[in-house]
Short mmCIF file of C-alpha atoms in Angstrom, two decimals:
data_model
loop_
_atom_site.label_atom_id
_atom_site.label_comp_id
_atom_site.label_asym_id
_atom_site.label_seq_id
_atom_site.Cartn_x
_atom_site.Cartn_y
_atom_site.Cartn_z
CA MET A 12 -0.04 0.09 0.25
CA GLY A 13 1.31 3.34 -1.37
CA VAL A 14 1.42 6.65 0.42
CA ALA A 15 -0.80 7.84 -2.48
CA TYR A 16 -4.15 6.42 -1.13
CA SER A 17 -3.41 7.38 2.37
CA VAL A 18 -4.76 11.04 2.07
CA GLY A 19 -6.30 11.59 -1.35
CA GLU A 20 -8.21 8.38 -1.59
CA ALA A 21 -9.99 8.63 1.93
CA GLU A 22 -10.56 12.81 0.83
CA HIS A 23 -12.01 11.74 -2.55
CA LEU A 24 -14.35 9.25 -0.75
CA PHE A 25 -15.32 11.76 2.35
CA THR A 26 -16.72 14.13 -0.51
CA PHE A 27 -18.51 11.97 -2.49
CA PHE A 28 -20.65 10.81 1.08
CA VAL A 29 -21.05 14.55 1.88
CA GLU A 30 -23.19 14.98 -1.71
CA TRP A 31 -24.45 11.65 -1.23
CA SER A 32 -26.10 12.24 2.42
CA PRO A 33 -25.55 15.74 3.05
CA GLU A 34 -28.41 15.20 5.73
CA ILE A 35 -25.57 13.17 7.59
CA TYR A 36 -22.63 15.22 7.21
CA THR A 37 -23.44 18.64 6.31
CA LYS A 38 -22.08 21.32 9.38
CA GLY A 39 -24.72 21.70 12.12
CA ASN A 40 -27.51 18.37 11.70
CA LYS A 41 -27.12 15.73 14.33
CA ARG A 42 -25.69 12.60 13.86
CA CYS A 43 -28.16 9.74 12.33
CA SER A 44 -29.57 6.94 14.40
CA GLN A 45 -29.46 4.19 11.44
CA PRO A 46 -26.63 1.72 11.51
CA ARG A 47 -23.19 3.25 10.03
CA TYR A 48 -20.54 1.45 8.34
CA LEU A 49 -16.39 2.31 9.10
CA ILE A 50 -14.59 2.46 5.64
CA ARG A 51 -11.05 1.55 6.48
CA GLU A 52 -7.84 1.91 3.99
CA LYS A 53 -6.31 -1.74 4.64
CA HIS A 54 -2.90 -1.53 6.19
CA GLN A 55 -3.20 1.94 7.52
CA LYS A 56 -5.41 3.72 10.27
CA SER A 57 -7.86 5.92 8.20
CA TYR A 58 -11.76 5.75 8.57
CA LEU A 59 -14.69 6.62 7.03
CA ILE A 60 -18.32 6.58 8.67
CA VAL A 61 -21.04 5.85 5.86
CA ASN A 62 -24.72 5.28 6.95
CA LYS A 63 -25.96 3.87 3.50
CA ASP A 64 -26.13 0.00 2.59
CA ALA A 65 -23.19 -1.69 2.62
CA THR A 66 -24.23 -3.47 -0.75
CA VAL A 67 -23.97 -0.14 -2.01
CA ILE A 68 -20.76 1.25 -0.62
CA ASN A 69 -19.31 -1.75 -1.90
CA LYS A 70 -20.28 -1.25 -5.85
CA LEU A 71 -19.16 2.20 -5.31
CA LEU A 72 -15.64 0.74 -4.28
CA SER A 73 -15.74 -1.56 -6.80
CA LYS A 74 -14.78 0.85 -9.54
CA PRO A 75 -11.06 2.69 -8.68
CA VAL A 76 -11.09 6.09 -7.60
CA ARG A 77 -7.80 6.32 -9.23
CA ASN A 78 -6.01 3.40 -9.36
CA THR A 79 -7.64 0.04 -10.76
CA GLU A 80 -6.35 -1.57 -7.01
CA THR A 81 -8.14 0.83 -5.10
CA ASP A 82 -11.14 -2.37 -4.36
CA GLU A 83 -8.57 -3.64 -3.35
CA ASN A 84 -7.22 -1.60 -0.64
CA TRP A 85 -10.66 -1.03 1.25
CA GLU A 86 -12.63 -3.21 3.35
CA ILE A 87 -15.68 -2.25 5.08
CA ILE A 88 -16.91 -2.64 8.70
CA THR A 89 -19.50 -1.77 10.80
CA VAL A 90 -19.23 0.26 13.84
CA LYS A 91 -19.77 -2.62 16.59
CA ASP A 92 -17.02 -5.11 14.72
CA SER A 93 -14.49 -2.22 14.54
CA LYS A 94 -14.63 -2.57 18.95
CA ARG A 95 -11.08 -3.19 19.82
CA ARG A 96 -9.38 -2.49 16.80
CA LEU A 97 -7.26 1.34 16.49
CA SER A 98 -10.13 3.63 17.42
CA LEU A 99 -11.27 5.36 14.77
CA CYS A 100 -8.73 7.97 13.10
CA SER A 101 -9.71 11.02 11.43
CA SER A 102 -8.96 11.18 7.32
CA VAL A 103 -9.81 14.71 6.97
CA GLU A 104 -7.73 16.34 9.53
CA SER A 105 -7.74 19.82 7.73
CA GLU A 106 -10.60 21.07 9.09
CA PRO A 107 -10.91 20.48 12.90
CA GLU A 108 -15.13 20.65 13.11
CA GLU A 109 -14.95 17.60 10.58
CA GLN A 110 -13.75 15.57 13.69
CA GLU A 111 -17.51 15.68 14.91
CA TYR A 112 -18.97 13.48 12.02
CA GLN A 113 -16.30 11.43 11.99
CA GLU A 114 -16.20 10.08 15.66
CA VAL A 115 -17.94 6.92 16.94
CA ASP A 116 -19.15 6.93 20.56
CA ASP A 117 -18.66 3.05 21.04
CA VAL A 118 -15.37 2.58 19.28
CA LEU A 119 -12.91 1.46 22.22
CA PRO A 120 -9.44 2.47 22.40
CA VAL A 121 -6.92 -0.35 21.66
CA LEU A 122 -4.64 -0.85 25.20
CA SER A 123 -1.36 -2.24 24.41
CA SER A 124 -2.13 -4.37 28.11
CA GLN A 125 -4.98 -5.59 30.02
CA SER A 126 -6.05 -2.96 32.46
CA GLN A 127 -6.78 -3.83 36.48
CA LEU A 128 -8.15 -0.42 36.73
CA LEU A 129 -10.36 0.40 33.72
CA ASP A 130 -13.32 -1.41 32.15
CA ASP A 131 -15.19 -0.92 29.10
CA HIS A 132 -17.15 1.22 30.84
CA HIS A 133 -14.26 3.47 31.82
CA LEU A 134 -12.66 3.53 28.59
CA GLN A 135 -15.95 4.35 26.58
CA ARG A 136 -16.33 7.58 28.75
CA LEU A 137 -12.87 8.76 29.02
CA ALA A 138 -12.08 8.17 24.96
CA GLY A 139 -14.47 10.80 24.57
CA HIS A 140 -13.07 13.60 26.30
CA MET A 141 -9.61 13.23 25.32
CA PRO A 142 -8.00 15.67 23.20
CA PRO A 143 -8.13 15.35 19.44
CA ARG A 144 -4.24 14.95 18.85
CA THR A 145 -4.56 11.26 21.35
CA GLN A 146 -7.40 10.42 19.15
CA GLY A 147 -6.78 6.75 17.12
CA TYR A 148 -3.95 5.92 18.56
CA PRO A 149 -3.64 2.82 20.59
CA TRP A 150 -2.83 3.02 24.79
CA HIS A 151 0.25 1.95 25.76
CA LEU A 152 0.92 0.94 29.96
CA VAL A 153 3.90 2.97 31.32
CA TYR A 154 3.57 2.42 34.39
CA SER A 155 1.33 0.06 37.13
CA THR A 156 2.06 -0.62 40.63
CA ALA A 157 0.56 -4.10 39.90
CA ILE A 158 3.86 -4.65 37.44
CA HIS A 159 6.24 -2.03 38.82
CA GLY A 160 5.50 -2.14 42.47
CA SER A 161 4.82 1.05 44.67
CA SER A 162 7.71 3.78 43.82
CA LEU A 163 6.75 7.22 42.58
CA LYS A 164 10.83 7.41 42.08
CA THR A 165 10.07 4.23 39.41
CA LEU A 166 6.58 5.68 37.89
CA TYR A 167 9.10 8.89 36.62
CA ARG A 168 11.78 6.78 35.30
CA ASN A 169 9.37 4.75 33.63
CA MET A 170 8.19 8.28 31.75
CA SER A 171 11.88 9.87 31.38
CA GLY A 172 12.07 10.89 27.51
CA LEU A 173 8.55 10.42 26.73
CA ASP A 174 7.16 13.12 24.80
CA SER A 175 3.44 12.47 24.84
CA PRO A 176 0.63 13.02 27.09
CA VAL A 177 -0.42 10.31 29.83
CA LEU A 178 -3.49 9.32 31.62
CA LEU A 179 -3.03 8.48 35.24
CA VAL A 180 -5.89 6.19 36.65
CA ILE A 181 -5.95 5.25 40.68
CA LYS A 182 -8.23 3.17 42.34
CA ASP A 183 -8.35 3.49 46.50
CA MET A 184 -9.23 0.95 48.94
CA HIS A 185 -13.16 2.08 48.73
CA LYS A 186 -12.75 0.64 44.95
CA LYS A 187 -13.21 4.21 43.27
CA VAL A 188 -11.55 4.91 40.02
CA PHE A 189 -10.36 8.68 39.55
CA GLY A 190 -7.45 10.51 38.21
CA ALA A 191 -6.00 12.90 36.15
CA PHE A 192 -5.00 13.49 32.37
CA SER A 193 -1.95 15.37 32.08
CA SER A 194 -0.56 16.86 28.60
CA ASP A 195 3.24 16.63 29.42
CA PRO A 196 4.63 12.82 31.16
CA PHE A 197 5.09 13.49 34.80
CA ARG A 198 8.49 14.27 36.19
CA VAL A 199 10.38 15.94 38.84
CA SER A 200 10.10 20.06 38.08
CA LYS A 201 10.68 22.76 40.40
CA TYR A 202 7.99 24.74 38.57
CA CYS A 203 4.51 23.75 37.31
CA TYR A 204 4.30 22.36 33.81
CA GLY A 205 1.43 21.37 31.52
CA THR A 206 -1.47 23.14 29.56
CA GLY A 207 -5.43 23.63 29.21
CA GLU A 208 -5.52 20.05 28.33
CA THR A 209 -4.78 18.82 31.08
CA PHE A 210 -8.30 17.44 33.67
CA LEU A 211 -9.29 15.55 36.69
CA PHE A 212 -11.66 12.61 36.41
CA SER A 213 -13.63 10.46 38.76
CA PHE A 214 -16.54 7.98 38.33
CA ASN A 215 -19.31 8.07 41.02
CA PRO A 216 -20.05 5.69 38.71
CA ASP A 217 -20.60 8.34 36.10
CA LEU A 218 -17.95 10.05 34.77
CA GLN A 219 -17.42 13.53 36.57
CA LEU A 220 -14.80 15.77 34.65
CA TYR A 221 -13.05 18.97 35.87
CA ARG A 222 -11.45 20.46 33.10
CA TRP A 223 -9.24 23.71 33.52
CA SER A 224 -11.14 26.69 35.13
CA GLY A 225 -8.68 29.40 33.89
CA ASP A 226 -8.00 30.70 36.98
CA ASN A 227 -4.36 29.84 37.40
CA SER A 228 -1.79 27.47 35.61
CA TYR A 229 -0.81 25.21 38.52
CA PHE A 230 -1.05 21.70 36.19
CA VAL A 231 1.49 19.83 37.37
CA SER A 232 4.57 19.98 39.19
CA GLY A 233 6.69 17.01 41.04
CA ASN A 234 9.45 16.03 43.45
CA LEU A 235 11.08 12.72 44.35
CA GLN A 236 8.55 13.20 47.40
CA SER A 237 5.00 13.58 45.84
CA LEU A 238 3.23 14.50 42.87
CA GLN A 239 0.90 17.45 42.70
CA ILE A 240 -1.91 17.89 40.23
CA GLY A 241 -3.88 21.17 40.66
CA GLY A 242 -3.41 23.46 43.44
CA GLY A 243 -3.66 27.01 44.39
CA GLY A 244 -6.02 26.67 47.22
CA ASP A 245 -6.12 24.82 50.89
CA GLY A 246 -4.94 21.71 48.95
CA PHE A 247 -4.12 19.86 45.55
CA GLY A 248 -6.70 19.01 43.28
CA LEU A 249 -4.71 15.16 43.28
CA TRP A 250 -1.75 14.14 45.65
CA LEU A 251 0.01 11.25 45.69
CA ASP A 252 3.39 10.50 48.05
CA ALA A 253 6.49 8.62 46.91
CA ASP A 254 5.31 5.24 48.18
CA LEU A 255 2.38 5.77 45.75
CA TYR A 256 0.35 4.90 49.26
CA HIS A 257 -1.24 7.72 51.24
CA GLY A 258 -3.17 10.24 48.66
CA ALA A 259 -5.35 13.17 49.06
CA SER A 260 -7.76 15.02 46.97
CA PHE A 261 -9.24 18.80 47.90
CA SER A 262 -11.24 21.37 45.40
CA CYS A 263 -9.08 23.25 44.25
CA PRO A 264 -8.55 27.02 41.89
CA THR A 265 -7.14 25.25 38.71
CA PHE A 266 -10.23 23.03 38.31
CA HIS A 267 -12.40 23.41 40.41
CA ASN A 268 -13.60 20.13 41.01
CA ALA A 269 -14.94 18.33 43.97
CA PRO A 270 -12.70 15.69 45.80
CA LEU A 271 -11.91 12.66 43.86
CA SER A 272 -12.36 10.12 46.23
CA THR A 273 -14.56 9.21 48.50
CA HIS A 274 -12.58 10.89 50.97
CA GLU A 275 -10.23 13.65 51.07
CA ASP A 276 -7.58 11.53 52.69
CA PHE A 277 -7.12 8.16 50.82
CA ILE A 278 -5.30 4.92 50.69
CA VAL A 279 -4.02 3.74 47.17
CA HIS A 280 -4.98 0.18 45.95
CA ASP A 281 -3.45 0.32 42.41
CA VAL A 282 -2.15 2.96 39.90
CA GLU A 283 -1.67 2.16 36.44
CA VAL A 284 -0.15 5.40 33.71
CA TRP A 285 -1.33 5.30 30.08
CA THR A 286 0.20 7.22 27.44
CA VAL A 287 -1.33 8.04 23.96
CA GLN A 288 1.16 8.13 21.30
CA ASN A 289 1.84 6.83 17.61
#
């Protein structure tokens, strides 16, 4: 499969479907509840969502767009069948607003390893709130207390050299799952780092999401004694000690969040850190 198909073919097909089904793809219209299909370019990560009958789509793809081998380079899969494959990746990246019409709510992200803390419910809810630059990429496990032991120093070491956002997931002794998405990998730093993409979350059991309030930029800071996320008030939005055993969560100006755990001070049961990268 050559580069000639990776963008050109996808753009051609997307343009066709905009003309074919304007009620679905025209900006401002709500998504249709009819069965949807994904057109996936074989050996690539580009998808297009279409609603029509698969037989009609096959007839379209049986005719080459720019090459007589086009029909051999594409396959049609239902949205349901796409679960656990590489998650949806925008095939038209020039217009950010088009991404809304290329999302598929029930496509779960692909995990490089089995998670001890995240089930399908967690994954589905979190994936929909991840920044656009992370969409379509597998989630790689960087750190786990079950695998690497309980050590903040090891957590930092496992992220050395990493240049991609990370998802911190915590389960406390009360079996509550919560954590934070950080725009930057965790590291020891004298000053706060991160961007407004950073957010806190908690499952109660539904997802509660706390995005940047704009009040301050105390996103993430860390040293060998603790990791802190959010601050500026009487406590951190999320705090973990050096042994990843004791933690705390308070309302803070950075995110205007409620405490993430059942109690402001909690005991950690397990921790996982995932990164989303190409």
